[in-house]
Structures are given as C-alpha cells and as structure tokens.
XYZ file of C-alpha atoms in Angstrom:
91
model
C -0.240 -0.321 -0.246
C 1.685 3.456 -0.638
C 0.017 4.776 2.580
C 2.657 2.595 4.492
C 5.806 3.104 2.531
C 8.932 4.700 4.197
C 9.848 8.061 3.717
C 12.683 7.194 1.431
C 10.536 5.024 -1.247
C 8.766 8.396 -1.947
C 12.163 10.052 -2.578
C 13.012 7.371 -4.969
C 10.077 7.259 -6.947
C 8.454 10.607 -8.783
C 4.855 11.405 -7.393
C 4.203 11.819 -10.861
C 4.927 7.944 -11.541
C 3.499 6.622 -8.309
C -0.396 8.643 -9.737
C 0.027 7.204 -13.380
C 0.365 4.003 -11.541
C -2.573 3.895 -9.162
C -4.335 4.825 -12.382
C -3.398 2.494 -15.006
C -3.927 -0.044 -12.244
C -7.281 0.875 -11.985
C -8.081 1.082 -14.328
C -7.126 -2.664 -15.544
C -8.755 -3.692 -12.244
C -12.421 -2.008 -13.884
C -12.015 -3.541 -17.286
C -11.022 -7.004 -15.644
C -14.175 -6.606 -13.741
C -16.476 -5.438 -16.205
C -15.892 -8.227 -18.688
C -14.165 -11.013 -17.449
C -16.869 -11.667 -14.592
C -20.031 -11.777 -16.719
C -18.051 -13.925 -19.179
C -17.170 -16.406 -16.209
C -20.907 -15.912 -14.764
C -21.767 -16.641 -18.460
C -19.655 -19.486 -18.828
C -20.510 -21.375 -15.855
C -24.036 -21.189 -16.369
C -24.236 -22.494 -19.368
C -21.887 -25.396 -18.347
C -24.596 -26.355 -15.622
C -27.458 -26.231 -17.899
C -25.967 -28.404 -20.704
C -25.211 -30.447 -17.825
C -28.483 -30.827 -16.792
C -29.684 -31.325 -20.327
C -27.086 -33.950 -20.855
C -28.784 -36.210 -17.874
C -31.989 -34.898 -18.862
C -31.940 -36.730 -22.163
C -29.753 -39.989 -20.896
C -28.059 -40.040 -17.295
C -25.739 -42.872 -18.577
C -24.313 -41.243 -21.470
C -23.982 -37.962 -19.340
C -22.354 -39.912 -16.342
C -19.693 -41.740 -18.539
C -18.674 -38.329 -19.926
C -18.383 -36.490 -16.964
C -16.114 -39.814 -15.806
C -14.258 -38.789 -18.830
C -13.606 -35.709 -18.379
C -12.603 -36.297 -14.737
C -9.991 -39.406 -15.800
C -8.938 -35.844 -18.604
C -8.246 -33.519 -15.735
C -6.690 -36.498 -13.411
C -4.105 -37.111 -15.965
C -3.570 -33.446 -17.024
C -2.159 -32.409 -13.873
C 0.741 -34.435 -13.293
C 1.891 -34.500 -17.122
C 1.284 -30.617 -17.107
C 3.612 -30.310 -13.554
C 6.258 -32.571 -15.389
C 6.082 -29.999 -18.745
C 6.160 -27.283 -16.969
C 9.027 -28.162 -14.696
C 11.035 -29.287 -18.368
C 10.543 -26.148 -19.705
C 12.171 -24.057 -16.746
C 15.064 -26.981 -16.743
C 15.656 -25.677 -20.682
C 14.987 -22.179 -20.206
C-alpha cells in the first residue's frame, strides 16, 4: 500500500509516476471486473444448463462423459506439472 511506505520510498519514486501507476492499475481492475466476471458467470451458467440437459436426455451417457472428463483432468495435471518443470529446466 502506498500509504504504508517509508519516506525513502517517496524520495526514490516521483509522485507523478506513483499517480500514473495507480491510475493505470485502477483502469486495469475496472476492465477486468467489467469484462471477465460476466464472461465467467455466463460460461458457468451455460455449463450447468448443458449438464442438466445431458442428464435429462440420457443419464447413463452423461455419467460416462463426465467420468471421462474427470479422468482426463486427473491425467493432465501430473503431465502439466512435468512439462512445467521441464520448461523451467531448459530456460
């Protein structure tokens, strides 16, 4: 927080730089809140409706598909961690 900084911080950084950074951060936060959150809510609601319709049409098939999705996620997480360590190793 800017309010809790030591006096030396303000000696090193110009007030215009601090105000500019605060303004750009506020704009970035406003943009992300006004665009990302509605998209996330829309995606989640569409997913819930799709799952409900899948179970309405065929509960057996919907269960198999959801089980396949869970298996895919369980297999992809260890692979992602391994790829992450490999990419850090070669950078």
